Amino acid sequence: MGCLCISLILTACSRSTPPDADQTVSASEAQPTSTAHSQQSGKKLTELAGQASMPNESVSKVQQDLVDEQAPYVGRYHVKISCKDDFVQCSEGSAEYILTLAADGSAYRSIVYTGKLFSEKMAEDSNIRTYRRDTWSVNPEDSELVVHLEEGAEFYYRVDKQHNLILDLDRTLDLDNQINQHLFAAGYPMPTQAYRLIKDQ
């Protein structure tokens, strides 16, 4: 009688388990380790939140501090520049110089002339690309923002109280800055004024 009860209990317990449980376990065990790892690395942070191993907190804090530090400067800046300045290299009138600073550290520069982008032919003739993607960083303690050109040169800006950018000509054209001097010597147009780029509100 006692044996019969035990077998009934075991049978009842085994029925509460989903019928595919054995197949599910065997499928996950059969999966190669590298595939499981690659799937895990592709998951979103919200999917990993409940896992036992937490991300490195010091790295996360540094990244968060960087985001917080850059946040006030993210946005679109612009200034109208006369075509008399070779910096925008247009024939007459004026051009709008637009600098967009993205939260991921990318800097996008474009030059708009009479309401439309320059043609590629004009860009080839003028040694300046009307649209380009660079990177940027900021040093809030010195109120300085730097746009790092993909060629290695750097454009320096002072940041005013309204978070507008003022081109720092002295630092950008510094003769001791060999990379910048090489860029200008290769034909990249030099700015002639400390332009003030207004941030869009």
mmCIF file of C-alpha atoms in Angstrom:
data_model
loop_
_atom_site.group_PDB
_atom_site.id
_atom_site.type_symbol
_atom_site.label_atom_id
_atom_site.label_comp_id
_atom_site.label_asym_id
_atom_site.label_seq_id
_atom_site.Cartn_x
_atom_site.Cartn_y
_atom_site.Cartn_z
ATOM 1 C CA MET A 1 0.000 0.000 0.000
ATOM 2 C CA GLY A 2 2.874 2.339 0.893
ATOM 3 C CA CYS A 3 4.589 1.641 -2.421
ATOM 4 C CA LEU A 4 1.441 2.487 -4.335
ATOM 5 C CA CYS A 5 1.152 5.907 -2.628
ATOM 6 C CA ILE A 6 4.755 6.780 -3.411
ATOM 7 C CA SER A 7 4.337 5.909 -7.067
ATOM 8 C CA LEU A 8 1.165 8.005 -7.279
ATOM 9 C CA ILE A 9 2.962 10.995 -5.733
ATOM 10 C CA LEU A 10 5.886 10.637 -8.146
ATOM 11 C CA THR A 11 3.512 10.362 -11.055
ATOM 12 C CA ALA A 12 1.620 13.473 -9.952
ATOM 13 C CA CYS A 13 4.862 15.439 -9.570
ATOM 14 C CA SER A 14 6.138 14.404 -12.931
ATOM 15 C CA ARG A 15 2.915 15.538 -14.625
ATOM 16 C CA SER A 16 3.281 19.088 -13.253
ATOM 17 C CA THR A 17 6.467 19.491 -15.298
ATOM 18 C CA PRO A 18 5.839 20.723 -18.881
ATOM 19 C CA PRO A 19 6.041 17.874 -21.407
ATOM 20 C CA ASP A 20 8.797 19.671 -23.391
ATOM 21 C CA ALA A 21 11.024 20.345 -20.364
ATOM 22 C CA ASP A 22 13.442 17.545 -21.170
ATOM 23 C CA GLN A 23 13.713 18.706 -24.782
ATOM 24 C CA THR A 24 14.287 22.327 -23.737
ATOM 25 C CA VAL A 25 17.121 21.405 -21.401
ATOM 26 C CA SER A 26 18.763 19.140 -23.930
ATOM 27 C CA ALA A 27 18.523 21.819 -26.633
ATOM 28 C CA SER A 28 20.225 24.416 -24.464
ATOM 29 C CA GLU A 29 22.887 21.939 -23.363
ATOM 30 C CA ALA A 30 23.571 21.008 -26.969
ATOM 31 C CA GLN A 31 24.065 24.676 -27.953
ATOM 32 C CA PRO A 32 27.752 25.591 -28.443
ATOM 33 C CA THR A 33 29.244 27.903 -25.829
ATOM 34 C CA SER A 34 30.315 30.523 -28.373
ATOM 35 C CA THR A 35 26.786 30.842 -29.761
ATOM 36 C CA ALA A 36 25.302 31.238 -26.299
ATOM 37 C CA HIS A 37 27.895 33.907 -25.496
ATOM 38 C CA SER A 38 27.295 35.851 -28.706
ATOM 39 C CA GLN A 39 23.555 35.872 -28.087
ATOM 40 C CA GLN A 40 24.078 37.093 -24.551
ATOM 41 C CA SER A 41 26.430 39.876 -25.627
ATOM 42 C CA GLY A 42 23.819 41.127 -28.101
ATOM 43 C CA LYS A 43 21.102 41.532 -25.473
ATOM 44 C CA LYS A 44 19.853 44.869 -24.255
ATOM 45 C CA LEU A 45 20.740 46.189 -20.811
ATOM 46 C CA THR A 46 17.144 45.698 -19.659
ATOM 47 C CA GLU A 47 17.351 42.004 -20.571
ATOM 48 C CA LEU A 48 20.547 41.567 -18.567
ATOM 49 C CA ALA A 49 19.363 43.478 -15.512
ATOM 50 C CA GLY A 50 18.215 40.383 -13.623
ATOM 51 C CA GLN A 51 21.398 38.388 -14.176
ATOM 52 C CA ALA A 52 23.684 37.469 -11.283
ATOM 53 C CA SER A 53 26.852 39.013 -12.775
ATOM 54 C CA MET A 54 26.662 42.804 -12.760
ATOM 55 C CA PRO A 55 28.609 45.056 -15.178
ATOM 56 C CA ASN A 56 31.761 46.785 -13.981
ATOM 57 C CA GLU A 57 30.395 49.693 -11.946
ATOM 58 C CA SER A 58 33.520 51.864 -12.242
ATOM 59 C CA VAL A 59 33.414 51.721 -16.060
ATOM 60 C CA SER A 60 29.689 52.511 -16.056
ATOM 61 C CA LYS A 61 30.263 55.493 -13.768
ATOM 62 C CA VAL A 62 33.020 56.884 -15.984
ATOM 63 C CA GLN A 63 30.780 56.553 -19.051
ATOM 64 C CA GLN A 64 27.877 58.192 -17.202
ATOM 65 C CA ASP A 65 30.127 61.052 -16.010
ATOM 66 C CA LEU A 66 31.246 61.570 -19.609
ATOM 67 C CA VAL A 67 27.646 61.678 -20.820
ATOM 68 C CA ASP A 68 26.674 64.104 -18.043
ATOM 69 C CA GLU A 69 29.704 66.279 -18.818
ATOM 70 C CA GLN A 70 28.890 66.492 -22.533
ATOM 71 C CA ALA A 71 25.096 66.764 -22.264
ATOM 72 C CA PRO A 72 24.879 70.594 -22.042
ATOM 73 C CA TYR A 73 26.875 70.952 -25.279
ATOM 74 C CA VAL A 74 24.936 68.505 -27.452
ATOM 75 C CA GLY A 75 23.038 70.378 -30.156
ATOM 76 C CA ARG A 76 23.221 72.379 -33.376
ATOM 77 C CA TYR A 77 25.366 75.511 -33.735
ATOM 78 C CA HIS A 78 25.492 77.867 -36.696
ATOM 79 C CA VAL A 79 26.949 81.108 -37.984
ATOM 80 C CA LYS A 80 26.723 83.044 -41.262
ATOM 81 C CA ILE A 81 30.096 83.628 -42.875
ATOM 82 C CA SER A 82 30.813 86.008 -45.728
ATOM 83 C CA CYS A 83 32.127 84.478 -48.914
ATOM 84 C CA LYS A 84 35.005 86.947 -48.636
ATOM 85 C CA ASP A 85 36.438 84.542 -46.058
ATOM 86 C CA ASP A 86 38.071 81.589 -47.811
ATOM 87 C CA PHE A 87 37.048 79.412 -44.871
ATOM 88 C CA VAL A 88 33.706 78.667 -46.554
ATOM 89 C CA GLN A 89 35.063 79.042 -50.102
ATOM 90 C CA CYS A 90 32.064 80.396 -51.945
ATOM 91 C CA SER A 91 32.051 82.970 -54.720
ATOM 92 C CA GLU A 92 29.680 85.671 -53.441
ATOM 93 C CA GLY A 93 27.161 86.428 -50.715
ATOM 94 C CA SER A 94 27.400 84.323 -47.578
ATOM 95 C CA ALA A 95 27.215 80.748 -46.409
ATOM 96 C CA GLU A 96 25.864 79.198 -43.252
ATOM 97 C CA TYR A 97 28.378 77.137 -41.311
ATOM 98 C CA ILE A 98 26.575 74.491 -39.238
ATOM 99 C CA LEU A 99 28.179 72.336 -36.553
ATOM 100 C CA THR A 100 26.084 69.616 -34.928
ATOM 101 C CA LEU A 101 27.434 67.914 -31.805
ATOM 102 C CA ALA A 102 25.854 64.513 -31.155
ATOM 103 C CA ALA A 103 25.597 62.754 -27.790
ATOM 104 C CA ASP A 104 27.760 59.864 -29.023
ATOM 105 C CA GLY A 105 30.751 62.204 -29.512
ATOM 106 C CA SER A 106 30.271 62.674 -33.259
ATOM 107 C CA ALA A 107 30.545 66.141 -34.783
ATOM 108 C CA TYR A 108 28.850 66.858 -38.108
ATOM 109 C CA ARG A 109 29.796 69.955 -40.073
ATOM 110 C CA SER A 110 27.943 71.239 -43.110
ATOM 111 C CA ILE A 111 28.120 74.404 -45.178
ATOM 112 C CA VAL A 112 24.960 75.718 -46.811
ATOM 113 C CA TYR A 113 25.084 78.352 -49.545
ATOM 114 C CA THR A 114 21.994 80.191 -50.819
ATOM 115 C CA GLY A 115 19.688 77.626 -49.269
ATOM 116 C CA LYS A 116 21.275 74.478 -50.673
ATOM 117 C CA LEU A 117 24.415 72.425 -50.243
ATOM 118 C CA PHE A 118 27.368 73.061 -52.531
ATOM 119 C CA SER A 119 27.604 70.787 -55.528
ATOM 120 C CA GLU A 120 30.249 68.073 -55.486
ATOM 121 C CA LYS A 121 32.077 69.899 -58.307
ATOM 122 C CA MET A 122 32.383 73.017 -56.149
ATOM 123 C CA ALA A 123 33.605 70.891 -53.263
ATOM 124 C CA GLU A 124 36.312 69.288 -55.430
ATOM 125 C CA ASP A 125 37.479 72.669 -56.713
ATOM 126 C CA SER A 126 37.569 74.267 -53.267
ATOM 127 C CA ASN A 127 39.513 71.618 -51.265
ATOM 128 C CA ILE A 128 36.786 71.597 -48.621
ATOM 129 C CA ARG A 129 34.072 69.027 -48.053
ATOM 130 C CA THR A 130 30.730 70.675 -47.424
ATOM 131 C CA TYR A 131 29.644 67.828 -45.156
ATOM 132 C CA ARG A 132 31.874 65.816 -42.896
ATOM 133 C CA ARG A 133 31.775 63.714 -39.731
ATOM 134 C CA ASP A 134 34.393 64.274 -37.036
ATOM 135 C CA THR A 135 34.410 63.877 -33.241
ATOM 136 C CA TRP A 136 34.334 66.288 -30.305
ATOM 137 C CA SER A 137 35.233 66.490 -26.637
ATOM 138 C CA VAL A 138 34.810 69.092 -23.929
ATOM 139 C CA ASN A 139 36.768 70.339 -20.941
ATOM 140 C CA PRO A 140 34.186 72.130 -18.766
ATOM 141 C CA GLU A 141 36.803 73.326 -16.269
ATOM 142 C CA ASP A 142 38.532 75.368 -18.972
ATOM 143 C CA SER A 143 35.257 76.157 -20.811
ATOM 144 C CA GLU A 144 36.852 74.677 -23.908
ATOM 145 C CA LEU A 145 35.392 72.427 -26.585
ATOM 146 C CA VAL A 146 37.537 70.698 -29.206
ATOM 147 C CA VAL A 147 36.431 69.338 -32.573
ATOM 148 C CA HIS A 148 38.814 66.574 -33.653
ATOM 149 C CA LEU A 149 39.018 66.381 -37.444
ATOM 150 C CA GLU A 150 39.459 62.935 -38.964
ATOM 151 C CA GLU A 151 42.792 64.137 -40.399
ATOM 152 C CA GLY A 152 44.076 64.544 -36.841
ATOM 153 C CA ALA A 153 43.859 68.338 -36.678
ATOM 154 C CA GLU A 154 41.808 70.087 -34.018
ATOM 155 C CA PHE A 155 39.587 73.167 -33.919
ATOM 156 C CA TYR A 156 39.325 74.823 -30.521
ATOM 157 C CA TYR A 157 36.297 76.703 -29.225
ATOM 158 C CA ARG A 158 35.695 78.709 -26.069
ATOM 159 C CA VAL A 159 32.259 78.206 -24.537
ATOM 160 C CA ASP A 160 30.375 81.292 -23.340
ATOM 161 C CA LYS A 161 27.735 81.393 -20.591
ATOM 162 C CA GLN A 162 24.928 80.673 -23.053
ATOM 163 C CA HIS A 163 26.864 77.606 -24.327
ATOM 164 C CA ASN A 164 27.579 79.263 -27.660
ATOM 165 C CA LEU A 165 30.926 78.411 -29.249
ATOM 166 C CA ILE A 166 33.576 81.007 -30.063
ATOM 167 C CA LEU A 167 36.346 79.804 -32.362
ATOM 168 C CA ASP A 168 39.685 80.138 -30.577
ATOM 169 C CA LEU A 169 41.879 81.350 -33.431
ATOM 170 C CA ASP A 170 45.067 81.481 -31.376
ATOM 171 C CA ARG A 171 44.902 77.815 -30.391
ATOM 172 C CA THR A 172 43.599 76.603 -33.749
ATOM 173 C CA LEU A 173 46.242 78.463 -35.780
ATOM 174 C CA ASP A 174 49.066 77.935 -33.257
ATOM 175 C CA LEU A 175 52.337 77.525 -35.163
ATOM 176 C CA ASP A 176 53.503 74.928 -32.638
ATOM 177 C CA ASN A 177 50.562 72.700 -33.524
ATOM 178 C CA GLN A 178 52.246 70.763 -36.313
ATOM 179 C CA ILE A 179 49.201 68.673 -37.254
ATOM 180 C CA ASN A 180 47.017 71.749 -37.730
ATOM 181 C CA GLN A 181 49.744 73.534 -39.673
ATOM 182 C CA HIS A 182 50.163 70.499 -41.930
ATOM 183 C CA LEU A 183 46.396 70.492 -42.602
ATOM 184 C CA PHE A 184 46.360 74.175 -43.581
ATOM 185 C CA ALA A 185 49.523 73.803 -45.677
ATOM 186 C CA ALA A 186 47.801 70.956 -47.567
ATOM 187 C CA GLY A 187 45.062 73.365 -48.668
ATOM 188 C CA TYR A 188 42.438 73.166 -45.919
ATOM 189 C CA PRO A 189 41.057 76.721 -45.659
ATOM 190 C CA MET A 190 42.064 78.665 -42.571
ATOM 191 C CA PRO A 191 39.464 80.667 -40.649
ATOM 192 C CA THR A 192 40.271 84.385 -40.413
ATOM 193 C CA GLN A 193 37.914 85.406 -37.599
ATOM 194 C CA ALA A 194 36.913 84.164 -34.176
ATOM 195 C CA TYR A 195 33.443 83.167 -35.321
ATOM 196 C CA ARG A 196 30.701 82.809 -32.730
ATOM 197 C CA LEU A 197 28.494 79.806 -33.395
ATOM 198 C CA ILE A 198 25.038 80.258 -31.875
ATOM 199 C CA LYS A 199 23.410 77.228 -30.306
ATOM 200 C CA ASP A 200 19.852 76.438 -31.346
ATOM 201 C CA GLN A 201 17.433 76.577 -28.437
#
